Amino acid sequence: MTHPKFMKFIDKGYLQWIREKPSIVSGYPPPSDPHHLFNTGKKGKRNDYLAIPLTREDYTEIHTIGHDTFEEKHCIDLMAEAFNLLSRYINDKECT
């Protein structure tokens, strides 16, 4: 089975839902910038279900210092947050 980070899943509805969430780091209110935890380039595979909401400042910081340093600095597990968000999204969809 292909690892989830290498699978291509594009869901514009999910990315819009992410934009409407507060930043997972600061809690700053939306709109947020979706940050894909894994991406293989502009034309490469991306998995929208592994996106998290960040402020523009956090988005810039994570690209500057890298995921590991960002996680340590903010005491956060980005993958766990991505799965938590996806779970909430699925639950929201089932309840509507």
mmCIF file of C-alpha atoms in Angstrom:
data_model
loop_
_atom_site.group_PDB
_atom_site.id
_atom_site.type_symbol
_atom_site.label_atom_id
_atom_site.label_comp_id
_atom_site.label_asym_id
_atom_site.label_seq_id
_atom_site.Cartn_x
_atom_site.Cartn_y
_atom_site.Cartn_z
ATOM 1 C CA MET A 1 0.000 0.000 0.000
ATOM 2 C CA THR A 2 1.224 3.498 -0.821
ATOM 3 C CA HIS A 3 2.127 5.668 2.155
ATOM 4 C CA PRO A 4 -0.551 8.402 2.704
ATOM 5 C CA LYS A 5 1.957 11.232 2.271
ATOM 6 C CA PHE A 6 2.675 10.001 -1.274
ATOM 7 C CA MET A 7 -0.970 9.611 -2.283
ATOM 8 C CA LYS A 8 -2.649 12.411 -4.213
ATOM 9 C CA PHE A 9 -5.931 13.608 -2.727
ATOM 10 C CA ILE A 10 -7.307 16.941 -3.869
ATOM 11 C CA ASP A 11 -10.394 18.239 -2.084
ATOM 12 C CA LYS A 12 -11.106 21.947 -2.516
ATOM 13 C CA GLY A 13 -14.019 21.689 -0.080
ATOM 14 C CA TYR A 14 -11.696 20.397 2.633
ATOM 15 C CA LEU A 15 -9.170 23.175 1.997
ATOM 16 C CA GLN A 16 -11.963 25.751 2.276
ATOM 17 C CA TRP A 17 -13.033 24.133 5.557
ATOM 18 C CA ILE A 18 -9.394 24.393 6.774
ATOM 19 C CA ARG A 19 -9.301 28.101 5.817
ATOM 20 C CA GLU A 20 -12.336 28.653 8.053
ATOM 21 C CA LYS A 21 -10.566 27.216 11.126
ATOM 22 C CA PRO A 22 -8.346 29.125 13.557
ATOM 23 C CA SER A 23 -4.605 28.574 13.455
ATOM 24 C CA ILE A 24 -3.653 25.364 15.274
ATOM 25 C CA VAL A 25 -0.631 27.141 16.773
ATOM 26 C CA SER A 26 -1.872 30.533 17.927
ATOM 27 C CA GLY A 27 -5.636 30.048 17.814
ATOM 28 C CA TYR A 28 -5.762 33.248 15.758
ATOM 29 C CA PRO A 29 -9.179 33.456 14.067
ATOM 30 C CA PRO A 30 -9.745 32.631 10.408
ATOM 31 C CA PRO A 31 -9.111 32.973 7.609
ATOM 32 C CA SER A 32 -6.106 30.674 7.861
ATOM 33 C CA ASP A 33 -3.595 29.495 5.298
ATOM 34 C CA PRO A 34 -3.726 25.736 4.637
ATOM 35 C CA HIS A 35 -0.282 24.213 5.023
ATOM 36 C CA HIS A 36 0.278 20.768 3.474
ATOM 37 C CA LEU A 37 2.455 18.609 5.694
ATOM 38 C CA PHE A 38 3.828 16.793 2.651
ATOM 39 C CA ASN A 39 4.149 18.068 -0.873
ATOM 40 C CA THR A 40 6.302 16.950 -3.744
ATOM 41 C CA GLY A 41 6.386 20.231 -5.605
ATOM 42 C CA LYS A 42 4.105 22.477 -7.592
ATOM 43 C CA LYS A 43 3.031 19.794 -10.055
ATOM 44 C CA GLY A 44 3.692 16.853 -7.764
ATOM 45 C CA LYS A 45 1.412 14.863 -5.546
ATOM 46 C CA ARG A 46 -0.241 16.550 -2.621
ATOM 47 C CA ASN A 47 -2.638 15.263 -0.026
ATOM 48 C CA ASP A 48 -5.165 17.927 0.980
ATOM 49 C CA TYR A 49 -6.247 15.740 3.894
ATOM 50 C CA LEU A 50 -2.834 16.333 5.450
ATOM 51 C CA ALA A 51 -3.277 20.114 5.569
ATOM 52 C CA ILE A 52 -3.441 22.231 8.723
ATOM 53 C CA PRO A 53 -4.594 25.831 9.304
ATOM 54 C CA LEU A 54 -1.838 28.341 10.096
ATOM 55 C CA THR A 55 -1.512 32.101 10.214
ATOM 56 C CA ARG A 56 0.611 33.639 7.449
ATOM 57 C CA GLU A 57 3.374 34.220 10.033
ATOM 58 C CA ASP A 58 3.300 30.578 11.182
ATOM 59 C CA TYR A 59 3.219 29.432 7.553
ATOM 60 C CA THR A 60 6.343 31.460 6.800
ATOM 61 C CA GLU A 61 8.049 30.262 9.980
ATOM 62 C CA ILE A 62 7.457 26.560 9.299
ATOM 63 C CA HIS A 63 8.999 26.949 5.843
ATOM 64 C CA THR A 64 11.938 28.837 7.322
ATOM 65 C CA ILE A 65 12.828 26.602 10.288
ATOM 66 C CA GLY A 66 11.390 23.267 9.139
ATOM 67 C CA HIS A 67 8.719 20.963 10.536
ATOM 68 C CA ASP A 68 10.772 19.325 13.286
ATOM 69 C CA THR A 69 12.028 22.592 14.761
ATOM 70 C CA PHE A 70 8.561 24.126 14.420
ATOM 71 C CA GLU A 71 6.987 21.196 16.294
ATOM 72 C CA GLU A 72 9.557 21.424 19.083
ATOM 73 C CA LYS A 73 9.236 25.202 19.394
ATOM 74 C CA HIS A 74 5.433 25.113 19.604
ATOM 75 C CA CYS A 75 5.107 21.754 21.439
ATOM 76 C CA ILE A 76 2.800 20.399 18.757
ATOM 77 C CA ASP A 77 2.473 17.178 16.779
ATOM 78 C CA LEU A 78 1.495 18.345 13.298
ATOM 79 C CA MET A 79 0.495 14.909 12.006
ATOM 80 C CA ALA A 80 -1.737 14.301 15.034
ATOM 81 C CA GLU A 81 -3.329 17.707 14.466
ATOM 82 C CA ALA A 82 -3.915 16.909 10.779
ATOM 83 C CA PHE A 83 -5.643 13.632 11.646
ATOM 84 C CA ASN A 84 -7.713 15.327 14.362
ATOM 85 C CA LEU A 85 -8.877 17.946 11.848
ATOM 86 C CA LEU A 86 -9.726 15.301 9.249
ATOM 87 C CA SER A 87 -11.735 13.406 11.857
ATOM 88 C CA ARG A 88 -13.677 16.571 12.730
ATOM 89 C CA TYR A 89 -14.307 17.260 9.040
ATOM 90 C CA ILE A 90 -15.698 13.766 8.474
ATOM 91 C CA ASN A 91 -17.872 14.075 11.579
ATOM 92 C CA ASP A 92 -19.169 17.487 10.442
ATOM 93 C CA LYS A 93 -20.040 16.033 7.020
ATOM 94 C CA GLU A 94 -21.942 13.112 8.586
ATOM 95 C CA CYS A 95 -23.955 15.459 10.807
ATOM 96 C CA THR A 96 -25.145 17.732 7.992
#
